[in-house]
């Protein structure tokens, strides 16, 4: 076994899991990065992963791998940068275990993140939200479950991973109704519920009749819905809602779009961005600034409160000289 294998194993077991206590999602993302990298190297050099050394992971092969991700696999620049961030984390860890490869490691760490265009966030208008949540067929058990899930997602702005982890005990419908979730970065937060969603949840939980530790939104077999399953049902109902709301045809609706929709509704209601950041569980308030850029109505209200510059009304040109006036009249 080469020097790379034990270093890579120590990176996952010691650095990520023991020292940093990284979430399962982070560990899985880093694992997938190295699976793709090792497969890429094997297809190009026919060298088995267990036989690779640190010398085989130089900057040229890492650069070629990043190009393969973007142009071969069709990954976005954001995904490319996330893979590079995982590689940078490993090479920083390796720099303490393999100082003899300091020059190689430094060249890899010098590979910069790629700049990306920042598009405005996509969100749904009130008519689009109404059409989406009305799309499920509430005459069936699955339809009532999906209707409740969509309403809760739009009102609370929970991440799709947070929705999948909700248990029956996380919903409190008495005085001060709220939902409790364990969010990104192991942060626990509570989100208040409005009266209409409380009424819908009360009916659903009575029909659900689950134990406190049972999933709030189960499959037909009682297992929690997966993130892929929720993404699929959101897309399905968005497509069905296009018949009653044609503007949905121009939007790609995902669970994260519902999260953006919740944030935009709060912003348009006049809620401060610091409160929205707490509501959504953002680590930094700067993350919430993206919604200010997307809200055209907010900018229009700001423009309406400004005084327009004093500009004289346009008039007909009057030549200042009699000779010029004569020539102008020819």
XYZ file of C-alpha atoms in Angstrom:
330
model
C 0.000 0.000 0.000
C 1.376 3.425 -0.968
C 1.618 6.536 1.186
C -1.564 7.995 -0.288
C -3.936 5.322 1.003
C -3.186 5.660 4.754
C -3.130 9.452 4.466
C -6.517 9.484 2.768
C -7.952 7.092 5.352
C -6.606 9.233 8.195
C -8.084 12.328 6.578
C -11.573 10.841 6.757
C -11.379 9.016 10.084
C -9.209 11.440 12.077
C -9.705 14.863 10.543
C -13.290 14.830 9.277
C -15.042 12.407 11.623
C -13.122 12.647 14.923
C -11.601 16.125 14.971
C -14.084 18.202 12.982
C -17.168 16.016 13.539
C -18.286 16.783 10.011
C -21.854 15.990 9.103
C -22.679 12.841 7.113
C -23.482 15.067 4.126
C -19.992 16.619 4.212
C -18.301 13.234 4.567
C -20.352 11.863 1.676
C -19.516 14.860 -0.534
C -15.777 14.515 0.180
C -15.966 10.762 -0.381
C -17.605 11.223 -3.778
C -14.917 13.742 -4.744
C -12.130 11.250 -4.158
C -14.026 8.397 -5.785
C -14.335 10.495 -8.925
C -10.698 11.576 -8.747
C -9.313 8.064 -8.249
C -11.485 6.724 -11.067
C -10.292 9.547 -13.331
C -6.636 8.776 -12.586
C -7.145 5.048 -13.134
C -8.743 5.605 -16.555
C -5.834 7.803 -17.607
C -2.862 5.962 -16.094
C -4.327 2.476 -15.491
C -2.862 2.704 -11.986
C -4.937 1.170 -9.202
C -5.952 3.539 -6.395
C -4.109 1.434 -3.764
C -0.864 1.850 -5.725
C -1.030 5.641 -5.997
C 1.414 7.875 -4.149
C 1.391 11.559 -3.371
C 3.502 12.134 -6.495
C 0.576 10.912 -8.593
C -1.661 13.751 -7.347
C 0.208 16.718 -8.716
C -1.300 19.970 -9.903
C -1.469 18.899 -13.604
C -3.630 15.843 -12.900
C -5.812 17.794 -10.449
C -6.290 20.509 -13.072
C -7.209 17.907 -15.689
C -9.680 16.355 -13.264
C -11.376 19.713 -12.680
C -11.649 20.269 -16.428
C -13.169 16.794 -16.757
C -15.773 17.636 -14.132
C -16.823 20.816 -15.873
C -16.667 19.801 -19.527
C -16.768 15.991 -19.409
C -19.418 15.452 -16.739
C -21.191 18.755 -17.320
C -20.921 19.897 -13.695
C -21.562 23.519 -12.838
C -18.778 25.832 -11.725
C -20.216 25.727 -8.223
C -19.891 21.930 -8.151
C -16.359 22.182 -9.550
C -15.408 24.605 -6.792
C -16.936 22.361 -4.140
C -14.820 19.426 -5.374
C -11.718 21.625 -5.367
C -12.476 22.768 -1.808
C -12.543 19.125 -0.704
C -9.185 18.514 -2.387
C -7.702 21.625 -0.785
C -8.827 20.404 2.628
C -7.102 17.067 2.074
C -3.859 18.606 0.865
C -3.721 20.967 3.842
C -4.044 17.903 6.060
C -1.400 16.062 4.041
C 1.059 18.952 4.357
C 1.614 18.072 8.027
C 2.081 14.353 7.366
C 4.220 14.639 4.239
C 6.512 17.675 4.473
C 8.741 16.015 1.856
C 5.978 16.788 -0.684
C 5.640 20.428 0.364
C 6.314 21.800 -3.120
C 3.760 19.504 -4.771
C 1.158 20.267 -2.113
C 1.715 24.005 -2.429
C 1.143 23.890 -6.184
C -2.169 22.078 -5.675
C -3.245 24.527 -2.983
C -2.445 27.358 -5.393
C -5.146 26.190 -7.826
C -7.793 28.932 -7.474
C -11.536 28.611 -7.265
C -13.231 29.519 -10.516
C -15.339 32.632 -10.587
C -18.961 32.117 -11.494
C -21.811 34.330 -12.634
C -24.323 34.968 -9.878
C -27.854 34.744 -11.178
C -30.844 36.140 -9.341
C -32.599 33.636 -7.109
C -35.769 32.059 -8.435
C -38.911 32.379 -6.318
C -42.640 31.928 -6.768
C -45.275 34.630 -6.727
C -48.416 34.293 -4.632
C -50.565 32.993 -7.542
C -47.841 30.461 -8.386
C -47.683 29.273 -4.779
C -51.462 28.901 -4.653
C -51.453 26.859 -7.873
C -48.622 24.633 -6.631
C -50.141 23.745 -3.244
C -53.522 23.142 -4.908
C -52.047 20.644 -7.380
C -52.041 17.517 -5.131
C -55.195 15.411 -5.197
C -56.383 15.680 -1.600
C -58.860 12.828 -2.023
C -55.937 10.400 -1.557
C -53.618 9.833 1.422
C -50.562 10.665 -0.684
C -52.145 13.858 -1.964
C -52.990 15.062 1.547
C -49.444 14.302 2.679
C -47.932 16.191 -0.248
C -50.305 19.132 0.175
C -49.254 19.484 3.824
C -45.579 19.132 2.956
C -45.727 21.841 0.282
C -47.540 24.253 2.582
C -45.035 23.650 5.382
C -42.062 24.071 3.032
C -43.295 27.414 1.683
C -44.249 28.812 5.096
C -41.160 27.731 7.048
C -38.435 27.795 4.371
C -36.908 24.566 5.688
C -34.170 22.934 3.664
C -35.137 19.709 1.942
C -32.758 17.775 4.239
C -34.515 19.323 7.227
C -37.926 18.315 5.899
C -36.833 14.692 5.571
C -35.674 14.616 9.218
C -38.894 15.957 10.729
C -40.569 13.622 13.213
C -44.059 13.907 14.656
C -42.579 15.127 17.954
C -40.958 18.105 16.171
C -44.350 19.729 15.490
C -46.011 21.649 18.350
C -49.535 22.864 17.595
C -50.604 24.273 20.982
C -50.033 27.881 22.090
C -46.992 29.261 20.321
C -47.244 26.727 17.488
C -43.871 25.965 15.908
C -41.772 23.309 14.242
C -38.349 22.294 15.563
C -35.617 21.134 13.213
C -31.946 20.189 13.293
C -30.398 22.239 10.537
C -27.137 22.639 8.719
C -24.051 22.803 10.908
C -25.820 20.912 13.727
C -27.814 24.024 14.595
C -31.225 23.499 16.157
C -33.875 26.124 15.530
C -37.615 26.605 15.865
C -39.855 28.243 13.277
C -43.306 29.631 14.144
C -46.356 28.429 12.277
C -49.268 30.456 10.950
C -52.870 29.652 11.810
C -53.761 28.146 8.373
C -50.801 25.753 8.363
C -51.557 24.785 11.975
C -55.074 23.753 10.930
C -53.729 21.683 8.011
C -51.050 20.062 10.178
C -53.578 19.236 12.885
C -55.735 17.329 10.384
C -52.708 15.596 8.853
C -51.229 14.493 12.172
C -54.593 13.136 13.271
C -54.709 11.054 10.089
C -50.991 10.213 10.321
C -51.468 8.851 13.876
C -47.754 8.263 14.275
C -45.603 7.827 17.362
C -43.428 10.771 18.493
C -40.329 9.339 16.818
C -42.049 8.447 13.540
C -41.366 10.543 10.424
C -43.831 13.372 9.853
C -43.964 12.733 6.099
C -43.526 8.984 5.517
C -43.649 6.852 2.427
C -46.405 4.282 2.013
C -44.120 1.860 3.897
C -43.598 4.194 6.832
C -40.039 5.262 5.966
C -39.000 8.933 5.773
C -39.217 10.541 2.356
C -35.801 10.981 0.776
C -34.512 14.290 -0.580
C -34.818 12.912 -4.113
C -38.421 11.893 -3.490
C -39.344 15.379 -2.273
C -37.578 16.985 -5.248
C -39.499 14.664 -7.581
C -42.901 15.428 -6.089
C -42.231 19.189 -6.154
C -41.352 18.976 -9.855
C -44.393 16.810 -10.542
C -46.836 19.210 -8.911
C -45.156 22.233 -10.501
C -45.731 20.642 -13.906
C -49.374 19.928 -13.026
C -49.883 23.490 -11.788
C -48.779 24.935 -15.137
C -52.279 24.379 -16.540
C -53.820 26.833 -14.076
C -50.764 29.095 -13.780
C -48.876 29.370 -17.101
C -46.074 31.495 -15.595
C -44.727 28.352 -13.918
C -43.642 27.098 -17.343
C -40.745 29.559 -17.310
C -39.469 28.437 -13.901
C -37.658 25.337 -12.740
C -39.260 24.631 -9.379
C -37.267 22.716 -6.761
C -37.489 22.408 -2.958
C -34.867 25.146 -2.667
C -37.045 27.467 -4.748
C -39.716 27.039 -2.073
C -37.124 28.102 0.498
C -36.331 31.185 -1.604
C -40.061 31.880 -1.859
C -40.424 31.910 1.921
C -37.522 34.356 2.232
C -38.951 36.668 -0.438
C -42.381 36.673 1.238
C -40.779 37.704 4.524
C -38.711 40.389 2.811
C -41.697 41.829 0.940
C -43.629 41.913 4.220
C -40.982 44.250 5.633
C -39.121 41.756 7.833
C -35.515 42.747 8.516
C -32.818 40.670 6.810
C -31.243 39.775 10.176
C -34.529 38.148 11.220
C -34.775 36.355 7.865
C -31.244 35.011 8.396
C -32.308 33.586 11.776
C -35.512 32.223 10.238
C -33.640 30.357 7.501
C -30.741 29.271 9.712
C -28.066 31.183 7.799
C -24.634 31.217 9.409
C -23.954 34.773 8.203
C -26.352 37.600 7.472
C -24.484 38.299 4.200
C -26.036 35.116 2.801
C -29.462 36.734 3.045
C -28.420 39.695 0.910
C -29.151 37.720 -2.271
C -32.869 38.303 -1.691
C -32.394 42.072 -1.689
C -30.943 41.837 -5.199
C -33.892 39.746 -6.434
C -36.667 41.960 -5.037
C -37.528 44.489 -7.754
C -40.481 45.894 -5.806
C -38.162 46.815 -2.936
C -35.955 48.772 -5.336
C -38.980 50.462 -6.895
C -40.196 51.611 -3.457
C -36.738 52.967 -2.707
C -36.733 54.818 -6.031
C -40.139 56.303 -5.307
C -38.832 57.826 -2.069
C -35.979 59.631 -3.806
C -36.288 63.139 -5.272
C -35.831 63.173 -9.055
C -33.103 65.502 -10.362
C -34.270 68.930 -11.476
C -34.369 68.761 -15.252
C -35.779 71.546 -17.369
C -38.615 70.597 -19.648
C -37.374 70.070 -23.200
C -38.251 72.850 -25.628
C -37.676 73.871 -29.246
C -34.192 75.031 -30.128
C -33.908 78.822 -30.383
C -30.811 80.122 -32.170
C -29.168 82.973 -30.192
C -28.250 85.049 -33.277
C -30.378 86.607 -36.022
C -28.127 85.239 -38.750
C -28.345 81.745 -37.296
C -32.098 82.181 -37.059
C -32.201 83.100 -40.770
C -30.152 80.019 -41.705
C -32.282 77.847 -39.474
C -35.413 79.004 -41.231
C -34.168 78.114 -44.743
